[in-house]
Amino acid sequence: MPERRSPTLRRRRLSAELRRLRAVKGLSVIEVAEQANWSEAKQRWIEDAQWVRPNPRDVQDLLDIYGVTDTREREELLRWAREGRQKGWWHAYREMLSERYSTYIGLEAEAAEVLTFELAVVPGLAQTDAYARALIKEGPAEIDEAEIEKRVQIRVERQQILTADDPVSLQMIIDEAALRRPVGGPKVMREQMQRLIELANLPHVIVQLLPYDAGPHPGTGGAFTILSFEGDPAAVYVPTIAGELLIEEDKDVKRYERVFRRLIGKALSPEATISKLATEVTET
């Protein structure tokens, strides 16, 4: 079974700690950049965690500026810097992935819990190859067959977090519209619903359908995914046609968490969901 480790989470953790140390020292970004003899932009990139992989030499310089002398603390931060410069499996697809989507995949790879709501389609972590292929082919991006296959492979690779030695805890709430939208034809839809049933029977996966008769609900604004971690702040990923959003501000993350809890109350129970999916499989 694959081990779930992500350089993205190490970079995020390192950047957060470097921001904290600067704040404790009472220094501005500009002041640190001047002392480190690099640009203000570089300092902001280092603290942003998404665009730059800080090298250990730069981190050492920052720790000197911040007055960090504890050997154990320095070594841990330098280890995060070294691990953060490693390449995840998604690096091979970097030319077709946006920076935010790459960051999302990297965070998802080591999340302890994933809570995802989908309004129109089956979540990527649960898609069969055939369903994903049909969906990508008709998606907003006009791409050739070779790229379609690469994007399908990306989804397959992402799904390994469900079969790792320490699998992610996954809870999916799926609007009934996803079942009613024929993607790839009846055979593909039967296989897809069967996949949802198989996943729903795993001890670390919960699947809930949000039926039409639930009426208006707090998720009508669109799909989103909440990523939670052991010892690190949660994040929310929101896909849009114009580009992805990665939300990390605590108060905003909590808003999505409240919405997800309300969606749970509107959705069918996990047991009723499995029963409904089984009926759909036989009738499709």
PDB file of N, CA, C and O in Angstrom, residues 114-190:
ATOM      1  N   VAL A 114     -11.374  14.329   4.549  1.00  0.00           N
ATOM      2  CA  VAL A 114     -11.864  15.081   3.392  1.00  0.00           C
ATOM      3  C   VAL A 114     -13.388  15.089   3.445  1.00  0.00           C
ATOM      4  O   VAL A 114     -14.017  14.027   3.480  1.00  0.00           O
ATOM      5  N   LEU A 115     -13.960  16.293   3.476  1.00  0.00           N
ATOM      6  CA  LEU A 115     -15.413  16.453   3.420  1.00  0.00           C
ATOM      7  C   LEU A 115     -15.724  17.136   2.097  1.00  0.00           C
ATOM      8  O   LEU A 115     -15.264  18.252   1.850  1.00  0.00           O
ATOM      9  N   THR A 116     -16.472  16.492   1.228  1.00  0.00           N
ATOM     10  CA  THR A 116     -16.708  17.066  -0.093  1.00  0.00           C
ATOM     11  C   THR A 116     -18.183  17.079  -0.444  1.00  0.00           C
ATOM     12  O   THR A 116     -18.909  16.103  -0.184  1.00  0.00           O
ATOM     13  N   PHE A 117     -18.623  18.195  -1.009  1.00  0.00           N
ATOM     14  CA  PHE A 117     -19.995  18.328  -1.482  1.00  0.00           C
ATOM     15  C   PHE A 117     -19.970  18.591  -2.982  1.00  0.00           C
ATOM     16  O   PHE A 117     -19.237  19.456  -3.456  1.00  0.00           O
ATOM     17  N   GLU A 118     -20.762  17.825  -3.721  1.00  0.00           N
ATOM     18  CA  GLU A 118     -20.865  18.017  -5.169  1.00  0.00           C
ATOM     19  C   GLU A 118     -22.308  18.245  -5.555  1.00  0.00           C
ATOM     20  O   GLU A 118     -23.201  17.520  -5.116  1.00  0.00           O
ATOM     21  N   LEU A 119     -22.507  19.248  -6.371  1.00  0.00           N
ATOM     22  CA  LEU A 119     -23.857  19.644  -6.771  1.00  0.00           C
ATOM     23  C   LEU A 119     -24.305  18.986  -8.065  1.00  0.00           C
ATOM     24  O   LEU A 119     -25.487  18.705  -8.251  1.00  0.00           O
ATOM     25  N   ALA A 120     -23.358  18.732  -8.991  1.00  0.00           N
ATOM     26  CA  ALA A 120     -23.760  18.297 -10.330  1.00  0.00           C
ATOM     27  C   ALA A 120     -23.146  16.982 -10.785  1.00  0.00           C
ATOM     28  O   ALA A 120     -23.696  16.325 -11.671  1.00  0.00           O
ATOM     29  N   VAL A 121     -22.013  16.587 -10.202  1.00  0.00           N
ATOM     30  CA  VAL A 121     -21.328  15.371 -10.645  1.00  0.00           C
ATOM     31  C   VAL A 121     -20.839  14.580  -9.437  1.00  0.00           C
ATOM     32  O   VAL A 121     -20.858  15.068  -8.312  1.00  0.00           O
ATOM     33  N   VAL A 122     -20.398  13.372  -9.692  1.00  0.00           N
ATOM     34  CA  VAL A 122     -19.808  12.532  -8.649  1.00  0.00           C
ATOM     35  C   VAL A 122     -18.419  13.100  -8.312  1.00  0.00           C
ATOM     36  O   VAL A 122     -17.669  13.492  -9.209  1.00  0.00           O
ATOM     37  N   PRO A 123     -18.046  13.177  -7.034  1.00  0.00           N
ATOM     38  CA  PRO A 123     -16.722  13.702  -6.662  1.00  0.00           C
ATOM     39  C   PRO A 123     -15.587  12.937  -7.325  1.00  0.00           C
ATOM     40  O   PRO A 123     -15.670  11.722  -7.544  1.00  0.00           O
ATOM     41  N   GLY A 124     -14.499  13.642  -7.612  1.00  0.00           N
ATOM     42  CA  GLY A 124     -13.364  13.045  -8.301  1.00  0.00           C
ATOM     43  C   GLY A 124     -12.789  11.827  -7.603  1.00  0.00           C
ATOM     44  O   GLY A 124     -12.363  10.869  -8.257  1.00  0.00           O
ATOM     45  N   LEU A 125     -12.761  11.835  -6.278  1.00  0.00           N
ATOM     46  CA  LEU A 125     -12.202  10.711  -5.539  1.00  0.00           C
ATOM     47  C   LEU A 125     -13.032   9.439  -5.694  1.00  0.00           C
ATOM     48  O   LEU A 125     -12.559   8.344  -5.359  1.00  0.00           O
ATOM     49  N   ALA A 126     -14.246   9.567  -6.193  1.00  0.00           N
ATOM     50  CA  ALA A 126     -15.130   8.408  -6.323  1.00  0.00           C
ATOM     51  C   ALA A 126     -15.410   8.038  -7.779  1.00  0.00           C
ATOM     52  O   ALA A 126     -16.128   7.083  -8.043  1.00  0.00           O
ATOM     53  N   GLN A 127     -14.860   8.764  -8.723  1.00  0.00           N
ATOM     54  CA  GLN A 127     -15.182   8.543 -10.135  1.00  0.00           C
ATOM     55  C   GLN A 127     -14.496   7.302 -10.700  1.00  0.00           C
ATOM     56  O   GLN A 127     -13.326   7.048 -10.428  1.00  0.00           O
ATOM     57  N   THR A 128     -15.217   6.548 -11.502  1.00  0.00           N
ATOM     58  CA  THR A 128     -14.595   5.473 -12.272  1.00  0.00           C
ATOM     59  C   THR A 128     -13.819   6.101 -13.429  1.00  0.00           C
ATOM     60  O   THR A 128     -14.037   7.266 -13.783  1.00  0.00           O
ATOM     61  N   ASP A 129     -12.937   5.328 -14.033  1.00  0.00           N
ATOM     62  CA  ASP A 129     -12.170   5.834 -15.175  1.00  0.00           C
ATOM     63  C   ASP A 129     -13.100   6.287 -16.299  1.00  0.00           C
ATOM     64  O   ASP A 129     -12.909   7.358 -16.893  1.00  0.00           O
ATOM     65  N   ALA A 130     -14.096   5.465 -16.599  1.00  0.00           N
ATOM     66  CA  ALA A 130     -14.993   5.762 -17.717  1.00  0.00           C
ATOM     67  C   ALA A 130     -15.823   7.012 -17.449  1.00  0.00           C
ATOM     68  O   ALA A 130     -16.039   7.833 -18.356  1.00  0.00           O
ATOM     69  N   TYR A 131     -16.303   7.149 -16.234  1.00  0.00           N
ATOM     70  CA  TYR A 131     -17.081   8.337 -15.864  1.00  0.00           C
ATOM     71  C   TYR A 131     -16.208   9.581 -15.962  1.00  0.00           C
ATOM     72  O   TYR A 131     -16.610  10.602 -16.525  1.00  0.00           O
ATOM     73  N   ALA A 132     -15.001   9.514 -15.408  1.00  0.00           N
ATOM     74  CA  ALA A 132     -14.085  10.659 -15.449  1.00  0.00           C
ATOM     75  C   ALA A 132     -13.757  11.030 -16.888  1.00  0.00           C
ATOM     76  O   ALA A 132     -13.728  12.214 -17.253  1.00  0.00           O
ATOM     77  N   ARG A 133     -13.511  10.024 -17.715  1.00  0.00           N
ATOM     78  CA  ARG A 133     -13.159  10.283 -19.118  1.00  0.00           C
ATOM     79  C   ARG A 133     -14.287  11.013 -19.846  1.00  0.00           C
ATOM     80  O   ARG A 133     -14.057  11.995 -20.556  1.00  0.00           O
ATOM     81  N   ALA A 134     -15.513  10.538 -19.666  1.00  0.00           N
ATOM     82  CA  ALA A 134     -16.662  11.171 -20.331  1.00  0.00           C
ATOM     83  C   ALA A 134     -16.881  12.583 -19.814  1.00  0.00           C
ATOM     84  O   ALA A 134     -17.206  13.497 -20.580  1.00  0.00           O
ATOM     85  N   LEU A 135     -16.673  12.773 -18.521  1.00  0.00           N
ATOM     86  CA  LEU A 135     -16.880  14.084 -17.911  1.00  0.00           C
ATOM     87  C   LEU A 135     -15.834  15.087 -18.400  1.00  0.00           C
ATOM     88  O   LEU A 135     -16.169  16.229 -18.767  1.00  0.00           O
ATOM     89  N   ILE A 136     -14.587  14.675 -18.417  1.00  0.00           N
ATOM     90  CA  ILE A 136     -13.507  15.562 -18.854  1.00  0.00           C
ATOM     91  C   ILE A 136     -13.658  15.923 -20.330  1.00  0.00           C
ATOM     92  O   ILE A 136     -13.420  17.067 -20.736  1.00  0.00           O
ATOM     93  N   LYS A 137     -14.059  14.952 -21.121  1.00  0.00           N
ATOM     94  CA  LYS A 137     -14.223  15.189 -22.562  1.00  0.00           C
ATOM     95  C   LYS A 137     -15.230  16.282 -22.844  1.00  0.00           C
ATOM     96  O   LYS A 137     -15.080  17.078 -23.778  1.00  0.00           O
ATOM     97  N   GLU A 138     -16.286  16.359 -22.046  1.00  0.00           N
ATOM     98  CA  GLU A 138     -17.341  17.359 -22.260  1.00  0.00           C
ATOM     99  C   GLU A 138     -17.175  18.565 -21.335  1.00  0.00           C
ATOM    100  O   GLU A 138     -18.072  19.402 -21.245  1.00  0.00           O
ATOM    101  N   GLY A 139     -16.046  18.655 -20.646  1.00  0.00           N
ATOM    102  CA  GLY A 139     -15.825  19.745 -19.706  1.00  0.00           C
ATOM    103  C   GLY A 139     -15.519  21.073 -20.388  1.00  0.00           C
ATOM    104  O   GLY A 139     -15.507  21.174 -21.621  1.00  0.00           O
ATOM    105  N   PRO A 140     -15.248  22.117 -19.592  1.00  0.00           N
ATOM    106  CA  PRO A 140     -15.035  23.464 -20.138  1.00  0.00           C
ATOM    107  C   PRO A 140     -13.759  23.604 -20.961  1.00  0.00           C
ATOM    108  O   PRO A 140     -13.669  24.453 -21.837  1.00  0.00           O
ATOM    109  N   ALA A 141     -12.745  22.759 -20.677  1.00  0.00           N
ATOM    110  CA  ALA A 141     -11.481  22.854 -21.411  1.00  0.00           C
ATOM    111  C   ALA A 141     -11.554  22.029 -22.693  1.00  0.00           C
ATOM    112  O   ALA A 141     -11.986  20.878 -22.677  1.00  0.00           O
ATOM    113  N   GLU A 142     -11.152  22.620 -23.803  1.00  0.00           N
ATOM    114  CA  GLU A 142     -11.110  21.912 -25.083  1.00  0.00           C
ATOM    115  C   GLU A 142      -9.727  21.288 -25.227  1.00  0.00           C
ATOM    116  O   GLU A 142      -8.748  21.960 -25.554  1.00  0.00           O
ATOM    117  N   ILE A 143      -9.631  19.994 -24.983  1.00  0.00           N
ATOM    118  CA  ILE A 143      -8.337  19.310 -24.970  1.00  0.00           C
ATOM    119  C   ILE A 143      -8.389  18.054 -25.830  1.00  0.00           C
ATOM    120  O   ILE A 143      -9.464  17.518 -26.122  1.00  0.00           O
ATOM    121  N   ASP A 144      -7.203  17.577 -26.231  1.00  0.00           N
ATOM    122  CA  ASP A 144      -7.140  16.400 -27.094  1.00  0.00           C
ATOM    123  C   ASP A 144      -7.197  15.119 -26.271  1.00  0.00           C
ATOM    124  O   ASP A 144      -7.168  15.136 -25.038  1.00  0.00           O
ATOM    125  N   GLU A 145      -7.260  13.984 -26.982  1.00  0.00           N
ATOM    126  CA  GLU A 145      -7.426  12.691 -26.322  1.00  0.00           C
ATOM    127  C   GLU A 145      -6.267  12.371 -25.373  1.00  0.00           C
ATOM    128  O   GLU A 145      -6.476  11.795 -24.303  1.00  0.00           O
ATOM    129  N   ALA A 146      -5.055  12.756 -25.781  1.00  0.00           N
ATOM    130  CA  ALA A 146      -3.892  12.456 -24.938  1.00  0.00           C
ATOM    131  C   ALA A 146      -3.994  13.158 -23.591  1.00  0.00           C
ATOM    132  O   ALA A 146      -3.715  12.568 -22.539  1.00  0.00           O
ATOM    133  N   GLU A 147      -4.415  14.426 -23.611  1.00  0.00           N
ATOM    134  CA  GLU A 147      -4.537  15.149 -22.351  1.00  0.00           C
ATOM    135  C   GLU A 147      -5.705  14.644 -21.525  1.00  0.00           C
ATOM    136  O   GLU A 147      -5.637  14.613 -20.295  1.00  0.00           O
ATOM    137  N   ILE A 148      -6.772  14.232 -22.208  1.00  0.00           N
ATOM    138  CA  ILE A 148      -7.909  13.649 -21.482  1.00  0.00           C
ATOM    139  C   ILE A 148      -7.437  12.443 -20.664  1.00  0.00           C
ATOM    140  O   ILE A 148      -7.765  12.303 -19.485  1.00  0.00           O
ATOM    141  N   GLU A 149      -6.649  11.577 -21.301  1.00  0.00           N
ATOM    142  CA  GLU A 149      -6.162  10.385 -20.611  1.00  0.00           C
ATOM    143  C   GLU A 149      -5.250  10.741 -19.437  1.00  0.00           C
ATOM    144  O   GLU A 149      -5.284  10.097 -18.384  1.00  0.00           O
ATOM    145  N   LYS A 150      -4.438  11.777 -19.611  1.00  0.00           N
ATOM    146  CA  LYS A 150      -3.576  12.206 -18.511  1.00  0.00           C
ATOM    147  C   LYS A 150      -4.399  12.727 -17.341  1.00  0.00           C
ATOM    148  O   LYS A 150      -4.091  12.470 -16.180  1.00  0.00           O
ATOM    149  N   ARG A 151      -5.465  13.455 -17.650  1.00  0.00           N
ATOM    150  CA  ARG A 151      -6.316  13.985 -16.583  1.00  0.00           C
ATOM    151  C   ARG A 151      -7.079  12.864 -15.879  1.00  0.00           C
ATOM    152  O   ARG A 151      -7.318  12.926 -14.671  1.00  0.00           O
ATOM    153  N   VAL A 152      -7.457  11.841 -16.622  1.00  0.00           N
ATOM    154  CA  VAL A 152      -8.079  10.671 -15.997  1.00  0.00           C
ATOM    155  C   VAL A 152      -7.077  10.010 -15.053  1.00  0.00           C
ATOM    156  O   VAL A 152      -7.410   9.627 -13.926  1.00  0.00           O
ATOM    157  N   GLN A 153      -5.832   9.905 -15.500  1.00  0.00           N
ATOM    158  CA  GLN A 153      -4.806   9.282 -14.671  1.00  0.00           C
ATOM    159  C   GLN A 153      -4.553  10.064 -13.390  1.00  0.00           C
ATOM    160  O   GLN A 153      -4.306   9.482 -12.333  1.00  0.00           O
ATOM    161  N   ILE A 154      -4.643  11.377 -13.474  1.00  0.00           N
ATOM    162  CA  ILE A 154      -4.480  12.212 -12.278  1.00  0.00           C
ATOM    163  C   ILE A 154      -5.538  11.845 -11.241  1.00  0.00           C
ATOM    164  O   ILE A 154      -5.249  11.713 -10.048  1.00  0.00           O
ATOM    165  N   ARG A 155      -6.787  11.656 -11.703  1.00  0.00           N
ATOM    166  CA  ARG A 155      -7.851  11.291 -10.760  1.00  0.00           C
ATOM    167  C   ARG A 155      -7.617   9.908 -10.177  1.00  0.00           C
ATOM    168  O   ARG A 155      -7.877   9.670  -8.986  1.00  0.00           O
ATOM    169  N   VAL A 156      -7.123   8.991 -11.001  1.00  0.00           N
ATOM    170  CA  VAL A 156      -6.813   7.649 -10.510  1.00  0.00           C
ATOM    171  C   VAL A 156      -5.728   7.710  -9.435  1.00  0.00           C
ATOM    172  O   VAL A 156      -5.822   7.053  -8.391  1.00  0.00           O
ATOM    173  N   GLU A 157      -4.690   8.518  -9.681  1.00  0.00           N
ATOM    174  CA  GLU A 157      -3.603   8.667  -8.716  1.00  0.00           C
ATOM    175  C   GLU A 157      -4.118   9.278  -7.416  1.00  0.00           C
ATOM    176  O   GLU A 157      -3.728   8.865  -6.312  1.00  0.00           O
ATOM    177  N   ARG A 158      -4.979  10.279  -7.524  1.00  0.00           N
ATOM    178  CA  ARG A 158      -5.531  10.917  -6.332  1.00  0.00           C
ATOM    179  C   ARG A 158      -6.270   9.903  -5.461  1.00  0.00           C
ATOM    180  O   ARG A 158      -6.236   9.975  -4.230  1.00  0.00           O
ATOM    181  N   GLN A 159      -6.942   8.955  -6.090  1.00  0.00           N
ATOM    182  CA  GLN A 159      -7.771   8.004  -5.362  1.00  0.00           C
ATOM    183  C   GLN A 159      -6.971   7.025  -4.508  1.00  0.00           C
ATOM    184  O   GLN A 159      -7.527   6.317  -3.671  1.00  0.00           O
ATOM    185  N   GLN A 160      -5.644   7.012  -4.665  1.00  0.00           N
ATOM    186  CA  GLN A 160      -4.825   6.106  -3.871  1.00  0.00           C
ATOM    187  C   GLN A 160      -4.866   6.433  -2.386  1.00  0.00           C
ATOM    188  O   GLN A 160      -4.542   5.587  -1.551  1.00  0.00           O
ATOM    189  N   ILE A 161      -5.278   7.652  -2.042  1.00  0.00           N
ATOM    190  CA  ILE A 161      -5.384   7.984  -0.612  1.00  0.00           C
ATOM    191  C   ILE A 161      -6.481   7.173   0.071  1.00  0.00           C
ATOM    192  O   ILE A 161      -6.521   7.095   1.297  1.00  0.00           O
ATOM    193  N   LEU A 162      -7.349   6.554  -0.724  1.00  0.00           N
ATOM    194  CA  LEU A 162      -8.416   5.726  -0.152  1.00  0.00           C
ATOM    195  C   LEU A 162      -7.953   4.304   0.133  1.00  0.00           C
ATOM    196  O   LEU A 162      -8.627   3.558   0.858  1.00  0.00           O
ATOM    197  N   THR A 163      -6.815   3.908  -0.445  1.00  0.00           N
ATOM    198  CA  THR A 163      -6.338   2.532  -0.281  1.00  0.00           C
ATOM    199  C   THR A 163      -4.961   2.477   0.369  1.00  0.00           C
ATOM    200  O   THR A 163      -4.333   1.417   0.407  1.00  0.00           O
ATOM    201  N   ALA A 164      -4.481   3.611   0.874  1.00  0.00           N
ATOM    202  CA  ALA A 164      -3.167   3.652   1.524  1.00  0.00           C
ATOM    203  C   ALA A 164      -3.204   2.912   2.861  1.00  0.00           C
ATOM    204  O   ALA A 164      -4.274   2.530   3.348  1.00  0.00           O
ATOM    205  N   ASP A 165      -2.039   2.710   3.449  1.00  0.00           N
ATOM    206  CA  ASP A 165      -1.975   2.049   4.756  1.00  0.00           C
ATOM    207  C   ASP A 165      -2.760   2.832   5.809  1.00  0.00           C
ATOM    208  O   ASP A 165      -3.347   2.251   6.715  1.00  0.00           O
ATOM    209  N   ASP A 166      -2.721   4.165   5.691  1.00  0.00           N
ATOM    210  CA  ASP A 166      -3.498   5.032   6.591  1.00  0.00           C
ATOM    211  C   ASP A 166      -4.491   5.826   5.737  1.00  0.00           C
ATOM    212  O   ASP A 166      -4.309   7.021   5.519  1.00  0.00           O
ATOM    213  N   PRO A 167      -5.554   5.175   5.263  1.00  0.00           N
ATOM    214  CA  PRO A 167      -6.460   5.831   4.318  1.00  0.00           C
ATOM    215  C   PRO A 167      -7.140   7.063   4.903  1.00  0.00           C
ATOM    216  O   PRO A 167      -7.382   7.162   6.113  1.00  0.00           O
ATOM    217  N   VAL A 168      -7.421   8.010   4.034  1.00  0.00           N
ATOM    218  CA  VAL A 168      -8.103   9.229   4.447  1.00  0.00           C
ATOM    219  C   VAL A 168      -9.531   8.909   4.889  1.00  0.00           C
ATOM    220  O   VAL A 168     -10.154   7.969   4.393  1.00  0.00           O
ATOM    221  N   SER A 169     -10.031   9.678   5.826  1.00  0.00           N
ATOM    222  CA  SER A 169     -11.440   9.587   6.212  1.00  0.00           C
ATOM    223  C   SER A 169     -12.210  10.486   5.250  1.00  0.00           C
ATOM    224  O   SER A 169     -11.984  11.696   5.205  1.00  0.00           O
ATOM    225  N   LEU A 170     -13.087   9.893   4.464  1.00  0.00           N
ATOM    226  CA  LEU A 170     -13.790  10.622   3.399  1.00  0.00           C
ATOM    227  C   LEU A 170     -15.289  10.627   3.633  1.00  0.00           C
ATOM    228  O   LEU A 170     -15.885   9.575   3.873  1.00  0.00           O
ATOM    229  N   GLN A 171     -15.890  11.808   3.587  1.00  0.00           N
ATOM    230  CA  GLN A 171     -17.337  11.930   3.643  1.00  0.00           C
ATOM    231  C   GLN A 171     -17.802  12.736   2.441  1.00  0.00           C
ATOM    232  O   GLN A 171     -17.366  13.878   2.250  1.00  0.00           O
ATOM    233  N   MET A 172     -18.665  12.142   1.644  1.00  0.00           N
ATOM    234  CA  MET A 172     -19.179  12.780   0.433  1.00  0.00           C
ATOM    235  C   MET A 172     -20.679  13.014   0.548  1.00  0.00           C
ATOM    236  O   MET A 172     -21.423  12.103   0.916  1.00  0.00           O
ATOM    237  N   ILE A 173     -21.107  14.209   0.221  1.00  0.00           N
ATOM    238  CA  ILE A 173     -22.530  14.502   0.076  1.00  0.00           C
ATOM    239  C   ILE A 173     -22.739  14.873  -1.391  1.00  0.00           C
ATOM    240  O   ILE A 173     -22.097  15.795  -1.907  1.00  0.00           O
ATOM    241  N   ILE A 174     -23.611  14.132  -2.051  1.00  0.00           N
ATOM    242  CA  ILE A 174     -23.791  14.281  -3.499  1.00  0.00           C
ATOM    243  C   ILE A 174     -25.239  14.619  -3.801  1.00  0.00           C
ATOM    244  O   ILE A 174     -26.156  13.875  -3.407  1.00  0.00           O
ATOM    245  N   ASP A 175     -25.450  15.725  -4.478  1.00  0.00           N
ATOM    246  CA  ASP A 175     -26.807  16.097  -4.865  1.00  0.00           C
ATOM    247  C   ASP A 175     -27.369  15.065  -5.838  1.00  0.00           C
ATOM    248  O   ASP A 175     -26.637  14.504  -6.667  1.00  0.00           O
ATOM    249  N   GLU A 176     -28.668  14.804  -5.747  1.00  0.00           N
ATOM    250  CA  GLU A 176     -29.310  13.817  -6.609  1.00  0.00           C
ATOM    251  C   GLU A 176     -29.135  14.134  -8.092  1.00  0.00           C
ATOM    252  O   GLU A 176     -29.186  13.241  -8.943  1.00  0.00           O
ATOM    253  N   ALA A 177     -28.883  15.403  -8.416  1.00  0.00           N
ATOM    254  CA  ALA A 177     -28.676  15.789  -9.814  1.00  0.00           C
ATOM    255  C   ALA A 177     -27.537  15.005 -10.449  1.00  0.00           C
ATOM    256  O   ALA A 177     -27.552  14.716 -11.650  1.00  0.00           O
ATOM    257  N   ALA A 178     -26.529  14.639  -9.638  1.00  0.00           N
ATOM    258  CA  ALA A 178     -25.400  13.878 -10.161  1.00  0.00           C
ATOM    259  C   ALA A 178     -25.829  12.496 -10.634  1.00  0.00           C
ATOM    260  O   ALA A 178     -25.253  11.945 -11.580  1.00  0.00           O
ATOM    261  N   LEU A 179     -26.850  11.918  -9.992  1.00  0.00           N
ATOM    262  CA  LEU A 179     -27.353  10.616 -10.416  1.00  0.00           C
ATOM    263  C   LEU A 179     -28.216  10.721 -11.662  1.00  0.00           C
ATOM    264  O   LEU A 179     -28.265   9.807 -12.484  1.00  0.00           O
ATOM    265  N   ARG A 180     -28.915  11.837 -11.778  1.00  0.00           N
ATOM    266  CA  ARG A 180     -29.850  12.010 -12.898  1.00  0.00           C
ATOM    267  C   ARG A 180     -29.153  12.462 -14.184  1.00  0.00           C
ATOM    268  O   ARG A 180     -29.713  12.342 -15.258  1.00  0.00           O
ATOM    269  N   ARG A 181     -27.944  12.996 -14.068  1.00  0.00           N
ATOM    270  CA  ARG A 181     -27.223  13.482 -15.244  1.00  0.00           C
ATOM    271  C   ARG A 181     -26.504  12.310 -15.897  1.00  0.00           C
ATOM    272  O   ARG A 181     -25.532  11.782 -15.353  1.00  0.00           O
ATOM    273  N   PRO A 182     -26.937  11.883 -17.095  1.00  0.00           N
ATOM    274  CA  PRO A 182     -26.293  10.733 -17.743  1.00  0.00           C
ATOM    275  C   PRO A 182     -24.910  11.098 -18.282  1.00  0.00           C
ATOM    276  O   PRO A 182     -24.785  11.863 -19.226  1.00  0.00           O
ATOM    277  N   VAL A 183     -23.890  10.549 -17.682  1.00  0.00           N
ATOM    278  CA  VAL A 183     -22.523  10.795 -18.112  1.00  0.00           C
ATOM    279  C   VAL A 183     -21.969   9.501 -18.712  1.00  0.00           C
ATOM    280  O   VAL A 183     -21.835   8.498 -18.011  1.00  0.00           O
ATOM    281  N   GLY A 184     -21.701   9.500 -19.992  1.00  0.00           N
ATOM    282  CA  GLY A 184     -21.113   8.328 -20.638  1.00  0.00           C
ATOM    283  C   GLY A 184     -22.073   7.226 -21.003  1.00  0.00           C
ATOM    284  O   GLY A 184     -21.656   6.196 -21.536  1.00  0.00           O
ATOM    285  N   GLY A 185     -23.355   7.366 -20.694  1.00  0.00           N
ATOM    286  CA  GLY A 185     -24.330   6.340 -21.043  1.00  0.00           C
ATOM    287  C   GLY A 185     -24.688   5.441 -19.873  1.00  0.00           C
ATOM    288  O   GLY A 185     -24.060   5.493 -18.809  1.00  0.00           O
ATOM    289  N   PRO A 186     -25.723   4.601 -20.049  1.00  0.00           N
ATOM    290  CA  PRO A 186     -26.244   3.759 -18.967  1.00  0.00           C
ATOM    291  C   PRO A 186     -25.198   2.838 -18.325  1.00  0.00           C
ATOM    292  O   PRO A 186     -25.152   2.703 -17.109  1.00  0.00           O
ATOM    293  N   LYS A 187     -24.348   2.206 -19.136  1.00  0.00           N
ATOM    294  CA  LYS A 187     -23.353   1.274 -18.594  1.00  0.00           C
ATOM    295  C   LYS A 187     -22.378   2.007 -17.680  1.00  0.00           C
ATOM    296  O   LYS A 187     -22.051   1.528 -16.589  1.00  0.00           O
ATOM    297  N   VAL A 188     -21.920   3.170 -18.123  1.00  0.00           N
ATOM    298  CA  VAL A 188     -20.981   3.953 -17.322  1.00  0.00           C
ATOM    299  C   VAL A 188     -21.635   4.397 -16.017  1.00  0.00           C
ATOM    300  O   VAL A 188     -21.015   4.340 -14.954  1.00  0.00           O
ATOM    301  N   MET A 189     -22.908   4.793 -16.094  1.00  0.00           N
ATOM    302  CA  MET A 189     -23.601   5.245 -14.889  1.00  0.00           C
ATOM    303  C   MET A 189     -23.838   4.092 -13.919  1.00  0.00           C
ATOM    304  O   MET A 189     -23.721   4.269 -12.698  1.00  0.00           O
ATOM    305  N   ARG A 190     -24.150   2.897 -14.427  1.00  0.00           N
ATOM    306  CA  ARG A 190     -24.319   1.736 -13.541  1.00  0.00           C
ATOM    307  C   ARG A 190     -23.018   1.430 -12.810  1.00  0.00           C
ATOM    308  O   ARG A 190     -23.006   1.195 -11.598  1.00  0.00           O
TER     309      ARG A 190
END
